[in-house]
Amino acid sequence: MPKPIVLQVGPYPDWDQDPLDAAFDVKRLFEASDAPAFLATHGPHVRAIATRGELGADADMISACPALELISVYGVGYDAVDLSACKPRNIRVTNTPDVLTEDVADLGVAMMLCQSRGVVGAETWVRDGSWANKGLYPLKRRVFGRKAGILGLGRIGFEVGKRLAGFGMDIAYSDIAAKDYAPDWTFINDPLTLAQHANFLFVTLAASAKTRHIANKDIIEAVGPDGMIINISRASNIDEDALIEALHSGALGSAALDVFEKEPALDPRFLDLDNVLVQPHHASGTIETRKAMGQLLRDNLTAHFAGDALLTPVL
Ligand code: 8YV
């Protein structure tokens, strides 16, 4: 029997590529010099799309694949998949939740610690001779005992909170409702009040059209000149122009960001700011987690073509 044809939107590590190629007839869109022509040729035969969280599948790609049955996302976020194009055609969608939760939380907390204690600047201070020539490194701010606000207490936000509790921080969160699994933390319904309360605001919401720019100018400024915003979710959850302006004016003290609008081509204004820590969207980027994500992506494809229940469906 011929292998099902799978359209692959972006590259995966070899440890995922090899078993994917072995199980399916993979058409690699990202290697095509003329993507529309590639889609016109292969799209009619494609039964599944294998994509990545940040790449998704847009309406044009979905409509170029009239026999499409499943979109399997390598990532927990599926905001870049046009669900409205999937629903009327009963196209199923899967993601890779749970397997990445802890590593994403770890990076968020690591970014907070690095930025608050000036770890990157301190490294430069040693390497460029400033320690020997100028003396002690400027003092930074502690995290212990200070107030953290978590905007979105889902799986990742909860793991962030558990880690912050270990640092003796005061933890509050906003979500659509109080969570019974977080009885020791303060529920603050209104994100603006949370931002006013917090020294460190973690943005850990699943992104959707409803959450676009939920961290708006008012919220950014409410975190304040002594505060920090950490984003390990999606850039769309924050008004990026307002964020850059606030970092530039000092209305917001600092930021630690793993995600950007138009990434990897981030707004060049970020690079002129010395109060932002920038990371290349790699919160899930450990060997262990990426292997588990690749396995789950393939397990969903395999289950679908075997007629079994999907492991982690979102649609
Ligand atoms: C990316 C992510 O998928 O889980 C998500 O939603 O955005 C990430 O894990 C990852 O960078 C691989 O492309």
mmCIF file of C-alpha atoms and ligand atoms in Angstrom:
data_model
loop_
_atom_site.group_PDB
_atom_site.id
_atom_site.type_symbol
_atom_site.label_atom_id
_atom_site.label_comp_id
_atom_site.label_asym_id
_atom_site.label_seq_id
_atom_site.Cartn_x
_atom_site.Cartn_y
_atom_site.Cartn_z
ATOM 1 C CA MET A 1 0.000 0.000 0.000
ATOM 2 C CA PRO A 2 1.412 3.448 -0.836
ATOM 3 C CA LYS A 3 2.475 5.526 2.129
ATOM 4 C CA PRO A 4 0.186 8.475 2.992
ATOM 5 C CA ILE A 5 1.431 11.758 1.564
ATOM 6 C CA VAL A 6 2.405 14.264 4.270
ATOM 7 C CA LEU A 7 3.267 17.895 3.579
ATOM 8 C CA GLN A 8 6.104 19.017 5.869
ATOM 9 C CA VAL A 9 6.103 22.766 6.503
ATOM 10 C CA GLY A 10 9.436 23.233 8.311
ATOM 11 C CA PRO A 11 12.524 21.203 9.182
ATOM 12 C CA TYR A 12 12.847 18.784 12.108
ATOM 13 C CA PRO A 13 15.991 17.274 13.639
ATOM 14 C CA ASP A 14 17.324 14.150 11.894
ATOM 15 C CA TRP A 15 16.051 11.936 14.732
ATOM 16 C CA ASP A 16 12.532 12.996 13.716
ATOM 17 C CA GLN A 17 13.069 13.363 10.005
ATOM 18 C CA ASP A 18 14.308 9.809 9.489
ATOM 19 C CA PRO A 19 11.319 8.020 11.078
ATOM 20 C CA LEU A 20 8.922 10.487 9.441
ATOM 21 C CA ASP A 21 10.427 9.714 6.034
ATOM 22 C CA ALA A 22 10.271 5.982 6.770
ATOM 23 C CA ALA A 23 6.572 6.011 7.651
ATOM 24 C CA PHE A 24 5.190 8.551 5.204
ATOM 25 C CA ASP A 25 5.712 9.949 1.709
ATOM 26 C CA VAL A 26 6.970 13.340 2.883
ATOM 27 C CA LYS A 27 6.840 16.399 0.638
ATOM 28 C CA ARG A 28 9.105 19.095 2.065
ATOM 29 C CA LEU A 29 7.561 22.457 1.360
ATOM 30 C CA PHE A 30 10.406 24.340 3.044
ATOM 31 C CA GLU A 31 12.902 23.008 0.489
ATOM 32 C CA ALA A 32 10.834 24.153 -2.499
ATOM 33 C CA SER A 33 12.153 27.158 -4.416
ATOM 34 C CA ASP A 34 8.630 27.946 -5.647
ATOM 35 C CA ALA A 35 6.207 27.170 -2.786
ATOM 36 C CA PRO A 36 2.955 27.911 -4.706
ATOM 37 C CA ALA A 37 4.052 25.684 -7.610
ATOM 38 C CA PHE A 38 5.073 22.950 -5.137
ATOM 39 C CA LEU A 39 1.661 23.186 -3.469
ATOM 40 C CA ALA A 40 -0.121 23.125 -6.839
ATOM 41 C CA THR A 41 1.731 19.916 -7.749
ATOM 42 C CA HIS A 42 1.554 18.029 -4.441
ATOM 43 C CA GLY A 43 -1.361 19.678 -2.605
ATOM 44 C CA PRO A 44 -4.114 17.586 -4.265
ATOM 45 C CA HIS A 45 -2.514 14.369 -2.894
ATOM 46 C CA VAL A 46 -1.676 15.571 0.611
ATOM 47 C CA ARG A 47 -3.577 13.743 3.382
ATOM 48 C CA ALA A 48 -1.781 15.303 6.360
ATOM 49 C CA ILE A 49 0.315 18.359 7.164
ATOM 50 C CA ALA A 50 3.207 18.133 9.652
ATOM 51 C CA THR A 51 4.033 21.612 10.865
ATOM 52 C CA ARG A 52 5.604 23.480 13.786
ATOM 53 C CA GLY A 53 3.918 25.679 16.365
ATOM 54 C CA GLU A 54 5.167 28.960 15.007
ATOM 55 C CA LEU A 55 4.693 27.984 11.332
ATOM 56 C CA GLY A 56 1.176 26.546 11.501
ATOM 57 C CA ALA A 57 -0.885 26.184 8.329
ATOM 58 C CA ASP A 58 -2.742 29.119 6.800
ATOM 59 C CA ALA A 59 -5.982 29.120 4.808
ATOM 60 C CA ASP A 60 -4.157 29.129 1.441
ATOM 61 C CA MET A 61 -2.115 26.076 2.367
ATOM 62 C CA ILE A 62 -5.189 24.259 3.650
ATOM 63 C CA SER A 63 -7.231 25.058 0.546
ATOM 64 C CA ALA A 64 -4.354 23.868 -1.676
ATOM 65 C CA CYS A 65 -4.818 20.432 -0.066
ATOM 66 C CA PRO A 66 -8.397 19.305 -0.900
ATOM 67 C CA ALA A 67 -7.808 15.756 0.435
ATOM 68 C CA LEU A 68 -6.379 16.973 3.752
ATOM 69 C CA GLU A 69 -7.508 14.994 6.822
ATOM 70 C CA LEU A 70 -5.118 16.004 9.629
ATOM 71 C CA ILE A 71 -2.739 18.789 10.670
ATOM 72 C CA SER A 72 -0.192 17.575 13.226
ATOM 73 C CA VAL A 73 1.560 20.429 15.046
ATOM 74 C CA TYR A 74 5.022 20.100 16.635
ATOM 75 C CA GLY A 75 4.315 22.513 19.491
ATOM 76 C CA VAL A 76 1.619 23.173 22.063
ATOM 77 C CA GLY A 77 0.514 26.415 20.392
ATOM 78 C CA TYR A 78 -1.725 25.985 17.373
ATOM 79 C CA ASP A 79 -2.678 29.639 16.915
ATOM 80 C CA ALA A 80 -0.912 29.687 13.527
ATOM 81 C CA VAL A 81 -3.253 26.992 12.189
ATOM 82 C CA ASP A 82 -6.336 28.507 10.572
ATOM 83 C CA LEU A 83 -8.954 26.520 12.485
ATOM 84 C CA SER A 84 -11.795 28.262 10.669
ATOM 85 C CA ALA A 85 -10.507 26.706 7.427
ATOM 86 C CA CYS A 86 -10.345 23.274 9.118
ATOM 87 C CA LYS A 87 -13.746 23.126 10.835
ATOM 88 C CA PRO A 88 -16.050 23.102 7.792
ATOM 89 C CA ARG A 89 -13.950 20.368 6.188
ATOM 90 C CA ASN A 90 -13.677 18.258 9.366
ATOM 91 C CA ILE A 91 -9.904 18.458 9.211
ATOM 92 C CA ARG A 92 -8.498 17.240 12.539
ATOM 93 C CA VAL A 93 -5.715 19.129 14.340
ATOM 94 C CA THR A 94 -3.296 17.803 16.980
ATOM 95 C CA ASN A 95 -0.575 19.493 19.064
ATOM 96 C CA THR A 96 2.138 18.381 21.532
ATOM 97 C CA PRO A 97 1.008 19.488 25.005
ATOM 98 C CA ASP A 98 2.466 18.298 28.329
ATOM 99 C CA VAL A 99 5.783 17.005 26.979
ATOM 100 C CA LEU A 100 7.211 20.540 26.816
ATOM 101 C CA THR A 101 5.581 22.160 29.846
ATOM 102 C CA GLU A 102 8.455 21.895 32.325
ATOM 103 C CA ASP A 103 11.158 23.012 29.915
ATOM 104 C CA VAL A 104 9.169 26.047 28.792
ATOM 105 C CA ALA A 105 8.587 26.999 32.440
ATOM 106 C CA ASP A 106 12.287 26.490 33.190
ATOM 107 C CA LEU A 107 13.341 28.904 30.469
ATOM 108 C CA GLY A 108 10.833 31.541 31.588
ATOM 109 C CA VAL A 109 12.194 31.421 35.124
ATOM 110 C CA ALA A 110 15.796 31.312 33.885
ATOM 111 C CA MET A 111 15.131 34.435 31.808
ATOM 112 C CA MET A 112 13.695 36.223 34.848
ATOM 113 C CA LEU A 113 16.712 35.334 36.964
ATOM 114 C CA CYS A 114 19.194 36.246 34.227
ATOM 115 C CA GLN A 115 17.586 39.573 33.540
ATOM 116 C CA SER A 116 16.946 40.549 37.138
ATOM 117 C CA ARG A 117 20.507 39.720 38.234
ATOM 118 C CA GLY A 118 22.122 41.029 35.027
ATOM 119 C CA VAL A 119 23.799 37.699 34.268
ATOM 120 C CA VAL A 120 24.489 38.419 30.595
ATOM 121 C CA GLY A 121 25.899 41.883 31.312
ATOM 122 C CA ALA A 122 27.965 40.500 34.188
ATOM 123 C CA GLU A 123 29.500 37.909 31.879
ATOM 124 C CA THR A 124 30.517 40.696 29.489
ATOM 125 C CA TRP A 125 31.831 42.695 32.456
ATOM 126 C CA VAL A 126 34.285 39.893 33.200
ATOM 127 C CA ARG A 127 35.230 39.111 29.605
ATOM 128 C CA ASP A 128 35.792 42.701 28.430
ATOM 129 C CA GLY A 129 38.047 43.565 31.339
ATOM 130 C CA SER A 130 35.556 45.889 33.049
ATOM 131 C CA TRP A 131 35.867 43.957 36.316
ATOM 132 C CA ALA A 132 39.626 44.578 36.382
ATOM 133 C CA ASN A 133 39.430 48.116 35.001
ATOM 134 C CA LYS A 134 36.220 49.537 36.460
ATOM 135 C CA GLY A 135 35.691 47.441 39.567
ATOM 136 C CA LEU A 136 32.488 45.967 40.873
ATOM 137 C CA TYR A 137 29.530 45.226 38.611
ATOM 138 C CA PRO A 138 26.511 47.524 39.162
ATOM 139 C CA LEU A 139 24.024 46.150 41.676
ATOM 140 C CA LYS A 140 20.885 44.452 40.350
ATOM 141 C CA ARG A 141 17.490 43.503 41.761
ATOM 142 C CA ARG A 142 16.622 40.382 43.767
ATOM 143 C CA VAL A 143 13.776 38.042 42.923
ATOM 144 C CA PHE A 144 13.406 36.480 46.378
ATOM 145 C CA GLY A 145 10.374 37.820 48.208
ATOM 146 C CA ARG A 146 9.181 39.959 45.314
ATOM 147 C CA LYS A 147 5.827 39.782 43.550
ATOM 148 C CA ALA A 148 5.219 37.613 40.491
ATOM 149 C CA GLY A 149 2.078 37.873 38.358
ATOM 150 C CA ILE A 150 1.219 35.028 35.996
ATOM 151 C CA LEU A 151 -1.092 35.965 33.147
ATOM 152 C CA GLY A 152 -2.696 32.660 32.186
ATOM 153 C CA LEU A 153 -2.469 29.821 34.724
ATOM 154 C CA GLY A 154 -2.614 26.886 32.329
ATOM 155 C CA ARG A 155 -0.144 24.020 32.335
ATOM 156 C CA ILE A 156 2.906 26.202 31.660
ATOM 157 C CA GLY A 157 1.823 29.070 33.938
ATOM 158 C CA PHE A 158 1.272 26.606 36.770
ATOM 159 C CA GLU A 159 4.760 25.143 36.373
ATOM 160 C CA VAL A 160 6.196 28.676 36.342
ATOM 161 C CA GLY A 161 4.387 29.359 39.621
ATOM 162 C CA LYS A 162 5.705 26.176 41.242
ATOM 163 C CA ARG A 163 9.243 27.217 40.387
ATOM 164 C CA LEU A 164 8.721 30.790 41.624
ATOM 165 C CA ALA A 165 7.365 29.440 44.905
ATOM 166 C CA GLY A 166 10.753 27.762 45.324
ATOM 167 C CA PHE A 167 12.338 31.202 45.106
ATOM 168 C CA GLY A 168 10.159 32.486 47.907
ATOM 169 C CA MET A 169 8.189 34.801 45.642
ATOM 170 C CA ASP A 170 4.707 36.140 46.291
ATOM 171 C CA ILE A 171 2.553 34.642 43.512
ATOM 172 C CA ALA A 172 -0.631 36.004 41.953
ATOM 173 C CA TYR A 173 -2.314 35.097 38.685
ATOM 174 C CA SER A 174 -5.084 36.051 36.283
ATOM 175 C CA ASP A 175 -7.209 33.640 34.320
ATOM 176 C CA ILE A 176 -10.846 33.356 33.331
ATOM 177 C CA ALA A 177 -11.537 31.806 36.736
ATOM 178 C CA ALA A 178 -9.681 30.933 39.933
ATOM 179 C CA LYS A 179 -7.945 27.561 39.727
ATOM 180 C CA ASP A 180 -8.561 25.027 42.454
ATOM 181 C CA TYR A 181 -5.106 23.554 41.814
ATOM 182 C CA ALA A 182 -3.487 26.815 42.984
ATOM 183 C CA PRO A 183 -5.094 27.417 46.382
ATOM 184 C CA ASP A 184 -2.028 29.157 47.850
ATOM 185 C CA TRP A 185 -1.691 31.789 45.154
ATOM 186 C CA THR A 186 -3.705 34.999 44.855
ATOM 187 C CA PHE A 187 -6.309 35.110 42.070
ATOM 188 C CA ILE A 188 -6.645 38.579 40.557
ATOM 189 C CA ASN A 189 -9.368 38.552 37.954
ATOM 190 C CA ASP A 190 -8.372 41.709 36.109
ATOM 191 C CA PRO A 191 -5.041 41.594 34.186
ATOM 192 C CA LEU A 192 -4.487 45.331 34.728
ATOM 193 C CA THR A 193 -4.759 44.911 38.506
ATOM 194 C CA LEU A 194 -2.395 41.934 38.269
ATOM 195 C CA ALA A 195 0.105 44.090 36.351
ATOM 196 C CA GLN A 196 -0.140 46.863 38.963
ATOM 197 C CA HIS A 197 0.501 44.283 41.666
ATOM 198 C CA ALA A 198 3.424 42.442 40.044
ATOM 199 C CA ASN A 199 7.151 43.177 39.895
ATOM 200 C CA PHE A 200 7.519 40.363 37.349
ATOM 201 C CA LEU A 201 4.679 39.711 34.908
ATOM 202 C CA PHE A 202 4.840 36.327 33.158
ATOM 203 C CA VAL A 203 2.782 36.021 29.969
ATOM 204 C CA THR A 204 1.856 32.336 29.682
ATOM 205 C CA LEU A 205 -1.483 32.440 27.870
ATOM 206 C CA ALA A 206 -2.403 30.209 24.958
ATOM 207 C CA ALA A 207 -2.644 32.704 22.097
ATOM 208 C CA SER A 208 -5.810 33.219 20.092
ATOM 209 C CA ALA A 209 -7.633 36.059 18.374
ATOM 210 C CA LYS A 210 -9.237 36.811 21.761
ATOM 211 C CA THR A 211 -5.902 37.261 23.562
ATOM 212 C CA ARG A 212 -4.269 39.408 20.866
ATOM 213 C CA HIS A 213 -2.554 42.370 22.586
ATOM 214 C CA ILE A 214 -4.103 41.414 25.925
ATOM 215 C CA ALA A 215 -0.937 42.921 27.402
ATOM 216 C CA ASN A 216 -1.666 46.387 26.051
ATOM 217 C CA LYS A 217 -0.024 49.770 26.735
ATOM 218 C CA ASP A 218 -1.858 50.204 30.048
ATOM 219 C CA ILE A 219 -0.811 46.798 31.314
ATOM 220 C CA ILE A 220 2.779 47.244 30.169
ATOM 221 C CA GLU A 221 3.019 50.617 31.904
ATOM 222 C CA ALA A 222 1.322 49.245 35.020
ATOM 223 C CA VAL A 223 4.194 46.783 35.480
ATOM 224 C CA GLY A 224 6.205 49.962 35.749
ATOM 225 C CA PRO A 225 9.744 51.353 35.618
ATOM 226 C CA ASP A 226 10.970 48.872 38.206
ATOM 227 C CA GLY A 227 9.121 45.894 36.737
ATOM 228 C CA MET A 228 9.781 43.182 34.173
ATOM 229 C CA ILE A 229 7.642 41.376 31.585
ATOM 230 C CA ILE A 230 8.618 37.823 30.626
ATOM 231 C CA ASN A 231 6.979 36.336 27.524
ATOM 232 C CA ILE A 232 7.243 32.603 26.802
ATOM 233 C CA SER A 233 3.902 32.332 24.997
ATOM 234 C CA ARG A 234 3.323 34.145 21.708
ATOM 235 C CA ALA A 235 4.297 37.662 20.643
ATOM 236 C CA SER A 236 0.693 38.392 19.684
ATOM 237 C CA ASN A 237 -0.271 38.366 23.367
ATOM 238 C CA ILE A 238 1.619 41.660 23.816
ATOM 239 C CA ASP A 239 1.298 44.935 21.905
ATOM 240 C CA GLU A 240 4.874 44.873 20.617
ATOM 241 C CA ASP A 241 4.993 48.541 19.568
ATOM 242 C CA ALA A 242 3.794 49.626 23.002
ATOM 243 C CA LEU A 243 6.330 47.271 24.611
ATOM 244 C CA ILE A 244 9.232 48.723 22.626
ATOM 245 C CA GLU A 245 8.108 52.281 23.392
ATOM 246 C CA ALA A 246 7.799 51.533 27.109
ATOM 247 C CA LEU A 247 11.214 49.857 27.218
ATOM 248 C CA HIS A 248 12.683 52.829 25.360
ATOM 249 C CA SER A 249 11.096 55.490 27.582
ATOM 250 C CA GLY A 250 11.682 53.549 30.802
ATOM 251 C CA ALA A 251 7.933 53.308 31.521
ATOM 252 C CA LEU A 252 8.692 49.568 31.733
ATOM 253 C CA GLY A 253 11.916 48.575 33.486
ATOM 254 C CA SER A 254 12.847 45.529 31.435
ATOM 255 C CA ALA A 255 11.652 42.540 29.455
ATOM 256 C CA ALA A 256 12.765 38.984 28.777
ATOM 257 C CA LEU A 257 11.327 37.681 25.507
ATOM 258 C CA ASP A 258 11.439 34.320 23.742
ATOM 259 C CA VAL A 259 8.896 35.265 21.049
ATOM 260 C CA PHE A 260 8.526 38.110 18.564
ATOM 261 C CA GLU A 261 6.112 39.328 15.920
ATOM 262 C CA LYS A 262 7.580 38.381 12.515
ATOM 263 C CA GLU A 263 10.208 36.148 14.151
ATOM 264 C CA PRO A 264 12.950 35.318 13.328
ATOM 265 C CA ALA A 265 13.125 38.804 11.754
ATOM 266 C CA LEU A 266 12.523 40.607 15.027
ATOM 267 C CA ASP A 267 11.932 44.346 15.144
ATOM 268 C CA PRO A 268 15.477 45.844 15.010
ATOM 269 C CA ARG A 269 14.525 48.355 17.706
ATOM 270 C CA PHE A 270 14.797 45.509 20.229
ATOM 271 C CA LEU A 271 18.501 45.193 19.482
ATOM 272 C CA ASP A 272 19.155 48.835 20.408
ATOM 273 C CA LEU A 273 17.656 48.353 23.872
ATOM 274 C CA ASP A 274 19.891 47.280 26.740
ATOM 275 C CA ASN A 275 16.947 46.494 29.033
ATOM 276 C CA VAL A 276 15.625 43.519 27.065
ATOM 277 C CA LEU A 277 16.866 39.921 27.090
ATOM 278 C CA VAL A 278 16.120 38.306 23.740
ATOM 279 C CA GLN A 279 15.955 34.570 23.062
ATOM 280 C CA PRO A 280 15.367 32.711 19.741
ATOM 281 C CA HIS A 281 11.991 31.052 20.540
ATOM 282 C CA HIS A 282 13.632 28.059 22.145
ATOM 283 C CA ALA A 283 11.764 27.589 25.412
ATOM 284 C CA SER A 284 10.949 24.020 24.359
ATOM 285 C CA GLY A 285 14.433 23.637 22.914
ATOM 286 C CA THR A 286 15.967 20.770 24.868
ATOM 287 C CA ILE A 287 16.940 17.478 23.281
ATOM 288 C CA GLU A 288 14.639 15.609 25.645
ATOM 289 C CA THR A 289 11.567 17.726 24.957
ATOM 290 C CA ARG A 290 12.100 18.038 21.229
ATOM 291 C CA LYS A 291 12.441 14.239 20.941
ATOM 292 C CA ALA A 292 9.183 13.818 22.849
ATOM 293 C CA MET A 293 7.468 16.440 20.657
ATOM 294 C CA GLY A 294 8.621 14.693 17.474
ATOM 295 C CA GLN A 295 7.430 11.334 18.778
ATOM 296 C CA LEU A 296 4.013 12.736 19.663
ATOM 297 C CA LEU A 297 3.697 14.459 16.287
ATOM 298 C CA ARG A 298 4.353 11.112 14.564
ATOM 299 C CA ASP A 299 2.180 9.137 16.983
ATOM 300 C CA ASN A 300 -0.765 11.352 16.079
ATOM 301 C CA LEU A 301 -0.124 10.844 12.356
ATOM 302 C CA THR A 302 0.236 7.091 12.834
ATOM 303 C CA ALA A 303 -2.916 6.843 14.953
ATOM 304 C CA HIS A 304 -4.898 8.767 12.364
ATOM 305 C CA PHE A 305 -3.855 6.588 9.441
ATOM 306 C CA ALA A 306 -4.432 3.430 11.499
ATOM 307 C CA GLY A 307 -7.971 4.606 12.249
ATOM 308 C CA ASP A 308 -7.185 4.908 15.976
ATOM 309 C CA ALA A 309 -8.144 7.750 18.301
ATOM 310 C CA LEU A 310 -5.823 10.767 18.118
ATOM 311 C CA LEU A 311 -3.581 11.123 21.159
ATOM 312 C CA THR A 312 -3.728 14.895 21.601
ATOM 313 C CA PRO A 313 -6.466 16.399 19.436
ATOM 314 C CA VAL A 314 -7.385 20.072 19.606
ATOM 315 C CA LEU A 315 -9.963 19.779 16.823
HETATM 316 C C1 8YV B 1 7.809 25.561 18.758
HETATM 317 C C2 8YV B 1 6.142 26.424 20.267
HETATM 318 O O1 8YV B 1 6.890 24.696 18.230
HETATM 319 O O2 8YV B 1 5.144 24.726 21.546
HETATM 320 C C3 8YV B 1 4.997 25.753 20.918
HETATM 321 O O3 8YV B 1 3.882 26.285 20.797
HETATM 322 O O4 8YV B 1 6.035 27.482 19.786
HETATM 323 C C4 8YV B 1 7.481 25.762 20.189
HETATM 324 O O5 8YV B 1 7.599 24.622 20.926
HETATM 325 C C5 8YV B 1 9.189 25.072 18.612
HETATM 326 O O6 8YV B 1 9.994 26.173 18.539
HETATM 327 C C6 8YV B 1 9.421 24.176 17.429
HETATM 328 O O7 8YV B 1 9.202 24.817 16.237
#
